[in-house]
PDB file of C-alpha atoms in Angstrom:
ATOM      1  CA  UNK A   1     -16.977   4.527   8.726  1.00 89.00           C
ATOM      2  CA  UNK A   2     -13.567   5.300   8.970  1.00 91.00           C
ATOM      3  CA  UNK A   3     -12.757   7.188   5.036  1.00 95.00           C
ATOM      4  CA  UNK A   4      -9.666   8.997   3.640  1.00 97.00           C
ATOM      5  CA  UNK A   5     -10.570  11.847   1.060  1.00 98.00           C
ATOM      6  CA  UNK A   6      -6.940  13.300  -0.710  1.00 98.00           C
ATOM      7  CA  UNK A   7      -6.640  16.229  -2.992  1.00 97.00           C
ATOM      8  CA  UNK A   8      -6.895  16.425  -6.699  1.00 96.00           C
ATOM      9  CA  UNK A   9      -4.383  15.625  -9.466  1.00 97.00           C
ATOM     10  CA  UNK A  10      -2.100  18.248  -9.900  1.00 97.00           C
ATOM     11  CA  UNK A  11       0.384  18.870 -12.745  1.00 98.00           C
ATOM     12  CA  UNK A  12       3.989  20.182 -11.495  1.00 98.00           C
ATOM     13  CA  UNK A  13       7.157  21.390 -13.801  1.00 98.00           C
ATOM     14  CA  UNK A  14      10.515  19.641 -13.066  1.00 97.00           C
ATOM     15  CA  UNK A  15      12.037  20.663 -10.052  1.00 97.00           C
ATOM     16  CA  UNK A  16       9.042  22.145  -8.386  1.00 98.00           C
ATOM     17  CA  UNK A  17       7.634  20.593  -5.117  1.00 98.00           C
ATOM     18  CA  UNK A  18       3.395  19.586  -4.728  1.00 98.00           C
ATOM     19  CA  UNK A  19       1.621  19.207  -1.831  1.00 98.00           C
ATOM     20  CA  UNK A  20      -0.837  16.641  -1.179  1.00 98.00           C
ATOM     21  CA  UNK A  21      -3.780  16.635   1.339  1.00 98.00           C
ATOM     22  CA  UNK A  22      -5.634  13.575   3.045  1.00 97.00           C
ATOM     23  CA  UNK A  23      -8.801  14.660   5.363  1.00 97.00           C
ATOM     24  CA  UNK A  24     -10.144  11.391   7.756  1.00 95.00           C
ATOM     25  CA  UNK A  25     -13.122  10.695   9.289  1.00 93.00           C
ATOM     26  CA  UNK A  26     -15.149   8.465  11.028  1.00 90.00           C
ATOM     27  CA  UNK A  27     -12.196   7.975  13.840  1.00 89.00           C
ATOM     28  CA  UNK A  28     -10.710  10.271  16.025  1.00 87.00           C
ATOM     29  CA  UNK A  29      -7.929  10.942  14.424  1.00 88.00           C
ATOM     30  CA  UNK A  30      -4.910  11.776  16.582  1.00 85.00           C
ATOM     31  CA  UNK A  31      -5.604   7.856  17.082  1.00 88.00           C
ATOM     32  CA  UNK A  32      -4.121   6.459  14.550  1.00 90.00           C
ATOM     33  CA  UNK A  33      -0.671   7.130  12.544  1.00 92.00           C
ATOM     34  CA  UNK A  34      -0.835   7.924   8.529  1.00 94.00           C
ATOM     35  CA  UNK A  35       1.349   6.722   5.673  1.00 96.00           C
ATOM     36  CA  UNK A  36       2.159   7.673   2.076  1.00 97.00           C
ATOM     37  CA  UNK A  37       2.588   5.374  -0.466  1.00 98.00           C
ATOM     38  CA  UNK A  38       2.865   5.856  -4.002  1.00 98.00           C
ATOM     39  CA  UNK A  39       2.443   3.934  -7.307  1.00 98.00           C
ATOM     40  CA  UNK A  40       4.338   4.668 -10.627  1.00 97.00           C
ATOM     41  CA  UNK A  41       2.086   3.404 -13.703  1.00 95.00           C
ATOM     42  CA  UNK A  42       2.112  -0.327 -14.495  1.00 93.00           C
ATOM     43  CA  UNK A  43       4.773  -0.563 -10.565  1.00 95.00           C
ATOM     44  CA  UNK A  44       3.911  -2.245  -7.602  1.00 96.00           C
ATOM     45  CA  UNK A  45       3.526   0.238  -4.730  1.00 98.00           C
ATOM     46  CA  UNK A  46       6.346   1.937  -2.564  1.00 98.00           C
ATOM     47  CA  UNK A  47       5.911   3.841   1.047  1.00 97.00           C
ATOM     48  CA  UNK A  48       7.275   6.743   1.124  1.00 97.00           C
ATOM     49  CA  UNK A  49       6.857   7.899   5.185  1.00 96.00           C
ATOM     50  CA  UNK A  50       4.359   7.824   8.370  1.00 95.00           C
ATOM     51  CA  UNK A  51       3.193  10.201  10.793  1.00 94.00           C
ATOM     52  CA  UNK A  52       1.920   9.468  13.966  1.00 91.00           C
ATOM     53  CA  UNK A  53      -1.822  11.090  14.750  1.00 84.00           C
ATOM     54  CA  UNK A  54       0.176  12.855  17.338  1.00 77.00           C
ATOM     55  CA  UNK A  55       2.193  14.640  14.808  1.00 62.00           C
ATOM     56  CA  UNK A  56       5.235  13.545  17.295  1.00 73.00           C
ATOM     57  CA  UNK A  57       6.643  11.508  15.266  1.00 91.00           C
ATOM     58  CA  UNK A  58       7.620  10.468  11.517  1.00 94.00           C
ATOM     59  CA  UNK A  59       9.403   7.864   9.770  1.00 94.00           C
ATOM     60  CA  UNK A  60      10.530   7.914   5.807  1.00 95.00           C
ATOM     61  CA  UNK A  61      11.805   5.975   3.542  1.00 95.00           C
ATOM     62  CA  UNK A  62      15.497   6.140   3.432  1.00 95.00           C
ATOM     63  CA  UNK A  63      15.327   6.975  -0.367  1.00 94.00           C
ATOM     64  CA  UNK A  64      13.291   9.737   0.126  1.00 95.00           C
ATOM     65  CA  UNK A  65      14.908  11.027   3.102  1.00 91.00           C
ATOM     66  CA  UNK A  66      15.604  14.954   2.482  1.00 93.00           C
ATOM     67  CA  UNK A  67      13.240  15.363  -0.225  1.00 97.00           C
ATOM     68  CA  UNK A  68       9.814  14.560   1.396  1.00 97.00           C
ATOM     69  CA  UNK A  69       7.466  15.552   4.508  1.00 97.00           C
ATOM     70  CA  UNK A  70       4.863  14.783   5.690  1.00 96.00           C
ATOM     71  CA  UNK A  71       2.533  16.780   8.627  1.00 94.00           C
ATOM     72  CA  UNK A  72      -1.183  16.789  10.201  1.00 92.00           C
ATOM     73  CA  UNK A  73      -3.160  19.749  11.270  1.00 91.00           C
ATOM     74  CA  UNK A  74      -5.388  18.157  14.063  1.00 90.00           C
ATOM     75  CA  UNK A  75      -7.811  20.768  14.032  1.00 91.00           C
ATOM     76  CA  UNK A  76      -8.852  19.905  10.791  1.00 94.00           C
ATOM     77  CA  UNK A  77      -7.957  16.022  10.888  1.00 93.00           C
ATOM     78  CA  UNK A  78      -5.763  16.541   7.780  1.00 95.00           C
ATOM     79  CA  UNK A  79      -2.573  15.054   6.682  1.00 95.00           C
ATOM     80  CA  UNK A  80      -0.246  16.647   4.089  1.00 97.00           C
ATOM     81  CA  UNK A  81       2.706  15.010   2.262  1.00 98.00           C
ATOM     82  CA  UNK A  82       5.005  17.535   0.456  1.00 98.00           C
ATOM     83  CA  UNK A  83       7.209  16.254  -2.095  1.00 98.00           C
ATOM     84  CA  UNK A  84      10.315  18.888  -3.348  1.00 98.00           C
ATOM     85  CA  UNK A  85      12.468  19.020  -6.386  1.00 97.00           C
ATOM     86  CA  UNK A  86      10.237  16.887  -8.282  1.00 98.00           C
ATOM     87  CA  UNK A  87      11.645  15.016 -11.676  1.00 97.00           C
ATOM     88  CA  UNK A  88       9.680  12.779 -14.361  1.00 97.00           C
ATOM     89  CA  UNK A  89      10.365   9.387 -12.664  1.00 96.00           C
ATOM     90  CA  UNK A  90       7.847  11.287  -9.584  1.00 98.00           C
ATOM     91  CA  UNK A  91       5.128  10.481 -12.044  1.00 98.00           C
ATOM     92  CA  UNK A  92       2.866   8.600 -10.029  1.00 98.00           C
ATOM     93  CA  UNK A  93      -0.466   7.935  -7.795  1.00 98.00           C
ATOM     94  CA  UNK A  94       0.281   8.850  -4.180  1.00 98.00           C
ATOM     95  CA  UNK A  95      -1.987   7.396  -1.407  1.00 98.00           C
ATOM     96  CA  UNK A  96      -2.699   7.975   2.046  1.00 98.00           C
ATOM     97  CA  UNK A  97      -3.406   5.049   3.929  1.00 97.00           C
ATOM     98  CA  UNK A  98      -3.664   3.729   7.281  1.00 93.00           C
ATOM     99  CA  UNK A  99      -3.252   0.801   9.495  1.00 87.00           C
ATOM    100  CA  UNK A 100      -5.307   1.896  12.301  1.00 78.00           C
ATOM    101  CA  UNK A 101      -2.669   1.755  15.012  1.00 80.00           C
ATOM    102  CA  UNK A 102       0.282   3.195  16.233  1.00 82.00           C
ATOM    103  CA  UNK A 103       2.973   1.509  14.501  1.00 86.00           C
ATOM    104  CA  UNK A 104       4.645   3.159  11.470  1.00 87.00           C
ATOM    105  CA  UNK A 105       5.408  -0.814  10.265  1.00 90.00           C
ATOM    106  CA  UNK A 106       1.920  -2.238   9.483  1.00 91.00           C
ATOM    107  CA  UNK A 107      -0.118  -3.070   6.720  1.00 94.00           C
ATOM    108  CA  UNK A 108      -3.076  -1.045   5.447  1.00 95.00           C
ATOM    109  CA  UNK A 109      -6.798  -1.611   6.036  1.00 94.00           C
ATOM    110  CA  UNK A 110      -7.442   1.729   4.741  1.00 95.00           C
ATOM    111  CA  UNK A 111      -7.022   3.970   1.554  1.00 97.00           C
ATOM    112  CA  UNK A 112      -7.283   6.946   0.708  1.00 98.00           C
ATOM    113  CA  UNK A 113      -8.830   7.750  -3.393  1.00 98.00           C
ATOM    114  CA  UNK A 114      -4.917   8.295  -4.693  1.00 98.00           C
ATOM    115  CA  UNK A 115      -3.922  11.477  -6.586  1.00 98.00           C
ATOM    116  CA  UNK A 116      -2.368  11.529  -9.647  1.00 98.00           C
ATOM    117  CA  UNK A 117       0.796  13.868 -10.174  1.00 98.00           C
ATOM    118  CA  UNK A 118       2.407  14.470 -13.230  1.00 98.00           C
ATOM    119  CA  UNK A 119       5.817  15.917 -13.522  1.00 98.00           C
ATOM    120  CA  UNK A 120       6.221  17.060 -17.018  1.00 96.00           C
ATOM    121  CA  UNK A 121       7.958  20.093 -18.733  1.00 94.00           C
TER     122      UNK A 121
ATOM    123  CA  UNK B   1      15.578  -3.216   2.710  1.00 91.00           C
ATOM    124  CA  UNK B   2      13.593  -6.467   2.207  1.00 95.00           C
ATOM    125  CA  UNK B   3      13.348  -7.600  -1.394  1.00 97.00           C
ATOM    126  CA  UNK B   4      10.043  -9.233  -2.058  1.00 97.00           C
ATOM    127  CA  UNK B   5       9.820 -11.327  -5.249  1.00 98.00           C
ATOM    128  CA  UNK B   6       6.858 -12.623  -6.261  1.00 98.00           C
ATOM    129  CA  UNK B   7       5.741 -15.448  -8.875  1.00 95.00           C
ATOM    130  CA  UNK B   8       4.476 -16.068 -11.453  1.00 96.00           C
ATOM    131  CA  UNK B   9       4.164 -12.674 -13.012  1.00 97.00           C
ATOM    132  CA  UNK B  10       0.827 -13.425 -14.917  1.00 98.00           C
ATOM    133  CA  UNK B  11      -1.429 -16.075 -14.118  1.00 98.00           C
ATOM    134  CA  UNK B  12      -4.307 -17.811 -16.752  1.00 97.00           C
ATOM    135  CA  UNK B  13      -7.033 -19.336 -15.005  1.00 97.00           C
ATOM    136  CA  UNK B  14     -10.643 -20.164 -15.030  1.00 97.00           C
ATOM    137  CA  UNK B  15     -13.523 -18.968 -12.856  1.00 97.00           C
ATOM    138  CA  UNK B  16     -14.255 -21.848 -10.059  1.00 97.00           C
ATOM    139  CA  UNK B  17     -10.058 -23.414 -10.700  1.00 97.00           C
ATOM    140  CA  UNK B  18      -7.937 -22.864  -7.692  1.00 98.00           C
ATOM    141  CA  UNK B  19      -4.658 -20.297  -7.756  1.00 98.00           C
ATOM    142  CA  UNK B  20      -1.964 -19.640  -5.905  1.00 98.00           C
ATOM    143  CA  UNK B  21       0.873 -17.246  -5.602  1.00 98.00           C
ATOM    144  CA  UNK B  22       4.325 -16.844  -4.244  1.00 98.00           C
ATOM    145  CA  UNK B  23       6.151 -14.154  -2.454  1.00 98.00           C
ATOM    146  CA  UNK B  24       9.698 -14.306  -1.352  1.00 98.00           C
ATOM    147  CA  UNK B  25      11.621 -12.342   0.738  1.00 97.00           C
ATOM    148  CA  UNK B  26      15.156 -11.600   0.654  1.00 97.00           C
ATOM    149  CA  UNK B  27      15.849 -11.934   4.321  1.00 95.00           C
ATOM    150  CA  UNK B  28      13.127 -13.827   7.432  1.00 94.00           C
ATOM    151  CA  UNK B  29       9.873 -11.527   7.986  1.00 94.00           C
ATOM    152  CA  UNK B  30      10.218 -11.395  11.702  1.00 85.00           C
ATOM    153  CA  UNK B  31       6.703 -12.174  12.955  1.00 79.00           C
ATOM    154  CA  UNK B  32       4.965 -13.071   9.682  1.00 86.00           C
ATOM    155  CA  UNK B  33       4.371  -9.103   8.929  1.00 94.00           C
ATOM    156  CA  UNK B  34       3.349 -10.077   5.876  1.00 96.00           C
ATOM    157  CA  UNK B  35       0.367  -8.765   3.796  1.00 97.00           C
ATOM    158  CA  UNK B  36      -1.583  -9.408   0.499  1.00 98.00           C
ATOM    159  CA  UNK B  37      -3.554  -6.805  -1.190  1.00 98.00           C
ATOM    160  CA  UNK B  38      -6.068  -7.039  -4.472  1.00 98.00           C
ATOM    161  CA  UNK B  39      -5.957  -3.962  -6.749  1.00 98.00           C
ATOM    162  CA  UNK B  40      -8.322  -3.609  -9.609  1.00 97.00           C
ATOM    163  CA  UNK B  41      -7.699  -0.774 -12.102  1.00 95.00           C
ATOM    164  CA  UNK B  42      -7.821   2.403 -11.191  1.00 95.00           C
ATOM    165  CA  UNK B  43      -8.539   1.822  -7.820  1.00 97.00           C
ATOM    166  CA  UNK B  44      -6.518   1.888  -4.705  1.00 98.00           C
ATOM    167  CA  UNK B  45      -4.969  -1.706  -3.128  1.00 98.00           C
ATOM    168  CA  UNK B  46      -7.714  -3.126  -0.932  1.00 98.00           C
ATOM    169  CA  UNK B  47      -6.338  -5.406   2.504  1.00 97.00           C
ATOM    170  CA  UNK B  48      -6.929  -9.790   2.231  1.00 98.00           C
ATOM    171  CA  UNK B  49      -4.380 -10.690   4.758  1.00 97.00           C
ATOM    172  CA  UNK B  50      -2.326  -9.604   7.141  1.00 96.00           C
ATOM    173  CA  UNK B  51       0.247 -11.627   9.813  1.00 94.00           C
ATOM    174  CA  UNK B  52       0.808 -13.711   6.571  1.00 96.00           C
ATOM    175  CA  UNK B  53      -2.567 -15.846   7.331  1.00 96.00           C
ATOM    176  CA  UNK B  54      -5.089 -13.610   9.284  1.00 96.00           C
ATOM    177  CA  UNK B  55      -8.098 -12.308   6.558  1.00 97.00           C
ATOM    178  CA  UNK B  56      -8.955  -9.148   6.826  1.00 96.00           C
ATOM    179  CA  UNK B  57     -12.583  -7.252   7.516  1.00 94.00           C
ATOM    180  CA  UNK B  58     -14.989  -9.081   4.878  1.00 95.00           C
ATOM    181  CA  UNK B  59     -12.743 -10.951   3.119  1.00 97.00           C
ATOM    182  CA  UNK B  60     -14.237 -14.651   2.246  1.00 96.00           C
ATOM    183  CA  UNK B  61     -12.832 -17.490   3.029  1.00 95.00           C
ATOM    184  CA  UNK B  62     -11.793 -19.030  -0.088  1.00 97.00           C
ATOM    185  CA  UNK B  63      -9.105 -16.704   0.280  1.00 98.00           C
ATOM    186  CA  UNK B  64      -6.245 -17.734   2.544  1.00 98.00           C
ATOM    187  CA  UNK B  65      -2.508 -17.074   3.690  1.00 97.00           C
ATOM    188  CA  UNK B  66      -0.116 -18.839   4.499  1.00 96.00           C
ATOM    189  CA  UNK B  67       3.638 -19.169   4.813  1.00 96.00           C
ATOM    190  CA  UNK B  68       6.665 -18.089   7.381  1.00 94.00           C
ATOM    191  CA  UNK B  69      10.310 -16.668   7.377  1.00 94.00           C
ATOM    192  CA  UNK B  70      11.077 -15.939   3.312  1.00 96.00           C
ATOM    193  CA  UNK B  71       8.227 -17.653   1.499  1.00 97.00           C
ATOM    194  CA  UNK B  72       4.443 -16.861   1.527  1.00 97.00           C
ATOM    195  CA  UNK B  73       1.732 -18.161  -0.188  1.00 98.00           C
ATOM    196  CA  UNK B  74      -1.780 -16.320  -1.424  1.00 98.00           C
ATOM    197  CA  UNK B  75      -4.559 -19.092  -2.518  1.00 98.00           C
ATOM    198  CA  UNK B  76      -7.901 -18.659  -3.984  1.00 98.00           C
ATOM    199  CA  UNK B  77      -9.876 -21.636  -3.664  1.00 94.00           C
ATOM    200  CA  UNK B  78     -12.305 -21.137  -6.419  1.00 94.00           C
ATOM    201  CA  UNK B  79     -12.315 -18.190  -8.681  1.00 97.00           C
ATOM    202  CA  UNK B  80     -15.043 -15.717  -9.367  1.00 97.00           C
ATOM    203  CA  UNK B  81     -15.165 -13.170 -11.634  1.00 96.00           C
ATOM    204  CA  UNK B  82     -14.197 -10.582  -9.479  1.00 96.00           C
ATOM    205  CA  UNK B  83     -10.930 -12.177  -8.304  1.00 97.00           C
ATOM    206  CA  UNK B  84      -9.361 -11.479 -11.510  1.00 97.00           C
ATOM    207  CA  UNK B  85      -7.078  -8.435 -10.806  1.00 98.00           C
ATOM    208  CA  UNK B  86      -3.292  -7.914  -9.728  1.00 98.00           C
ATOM    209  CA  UNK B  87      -2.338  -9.402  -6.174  1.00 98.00           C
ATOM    210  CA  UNK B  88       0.540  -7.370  -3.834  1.00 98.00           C
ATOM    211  CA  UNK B  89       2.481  -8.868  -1.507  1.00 98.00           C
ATOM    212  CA  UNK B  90       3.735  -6.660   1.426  1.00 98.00           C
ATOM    213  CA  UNK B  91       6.474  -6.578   4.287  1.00 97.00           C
ATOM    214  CA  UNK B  92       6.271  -4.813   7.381  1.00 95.00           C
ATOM    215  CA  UNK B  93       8.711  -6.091   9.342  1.00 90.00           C
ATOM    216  CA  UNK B  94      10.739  -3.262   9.175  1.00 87.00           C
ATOM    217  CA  UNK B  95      10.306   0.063   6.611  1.00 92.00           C
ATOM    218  CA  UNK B  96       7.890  -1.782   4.362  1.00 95.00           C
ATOM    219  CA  UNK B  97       8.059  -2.721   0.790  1.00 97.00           C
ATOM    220  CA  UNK B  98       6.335  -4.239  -1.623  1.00 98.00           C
ATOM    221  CA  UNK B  99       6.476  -7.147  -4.580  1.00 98.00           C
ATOM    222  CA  UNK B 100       6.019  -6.027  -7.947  1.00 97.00           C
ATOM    223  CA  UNK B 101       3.086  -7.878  -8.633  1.00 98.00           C
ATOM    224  CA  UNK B 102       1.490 -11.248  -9.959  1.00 98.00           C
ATOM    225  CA  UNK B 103      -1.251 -10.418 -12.778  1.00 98.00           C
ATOM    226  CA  UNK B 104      -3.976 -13.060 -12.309  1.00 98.00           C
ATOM    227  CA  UNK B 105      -6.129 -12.958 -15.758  1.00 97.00           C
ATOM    228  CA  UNK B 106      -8.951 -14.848 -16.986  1.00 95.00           C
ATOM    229  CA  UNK B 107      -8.194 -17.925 -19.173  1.00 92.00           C
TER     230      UNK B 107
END
């Protein structure tokens, strides 16, 4: 069946940028496009950007234009969303997810575990 | 960006009584690219509906969708147990958002 396995938590100093990893299976995985989407505790959740399983294309979030990227590595059927100059309010689980399709406007049948990142001093 | 409001905030009901719950939308959701999701805690948001009324893979259907343009509607028929959890709704019309939540607890 189609599954999402991310990374594990990580803990990350103001101003420093993490890196978060998503491996799929159970599709062929150019396929389909990936978002990120992330959830603050006790917030409803926010999308933060998509990549097409081409690795062609992406689409973010205009407040986090600048500041955030995501990639794939096909070979390994792996997508990565880095995050830079990270402050408290980044606190947060982030989530892969996809739709399944093409489109980086969709909703999401599928989720990755989350990771938790904390941003403390 | 599309503002999606959604109401109540917490809702107190019984196993087997019947809820529903709102989402607005500060401008028309072209399409009915709307969504609902079910999270339980600590885990991830899990699909209902999508196109505002279509159920997703496995989900029953005491569960339905409905609405168009700037208001949408989730509705449980009859409560079990395992409904009891906090309900998203989702826009993805253009770069999508999300509502903050409706909290639907046991009575």
């Amino acid at each position: 069946q189609v599954q999402l396995v991310q990374s594990g938590g990580e803990v990350k100093k103001p101003g420093a940028s993490v890196k978060v990893s998503c491996k799929a299976s159970g599709y062929i995985f150019s396929n389909y496009g990936i978002s990120w989407v992330r959830q603050a505790p006790g917030q409803g959740p926010e999308w933060m950007g998509w990549i097409s399983g081409y690795k062609d294309s992406t689409k973010y979030a205009q407040r986090f234009q600048g500041r955030v990227t995501v990639t794939t590595d096909t070979s390994t059927s792996t997508a990565y969303m880095e995050l830079r100059g990270l402050r408290s309010d980044d606190t947060a689980v982030y989530y892969c997810a996809t739709s399944k399709g093409s489109s980086p406007y969709d909703s999401f049948a599928i989720w990755g575990q989350g990771t938790m990142v904390i941003v403390s001093s | 960006e599309i503002v999606l409001t959604q109401s109540p905030g917490t809702l107190s009901l019984s196993p087997g009584e019947r809820a529903t719950l709102s989402c607005r939308a500060s401008q028309s959701v072209i399409s009915s690219y709307l969504a609902w999701y079910q999270q339980r805690p600590g885990q991830a948001p899990r699909l209902l509906i999508y196109g505002a009324s279509s159920r997703a893979t496995g989900i029953p259907d005491r569960i339905s969708g409905s609405g168009s343009g700037t208001d949408f509607t989730l509705t449980i028929s009859r409560l079990e147990p395992e409904d009891f959890a906090v309900y998203y709704c989702q826009q993805y019309d253009n770069s999508p958002t999300f509502g903050q939540g409706t909290r639907l607890e046991i009575k």
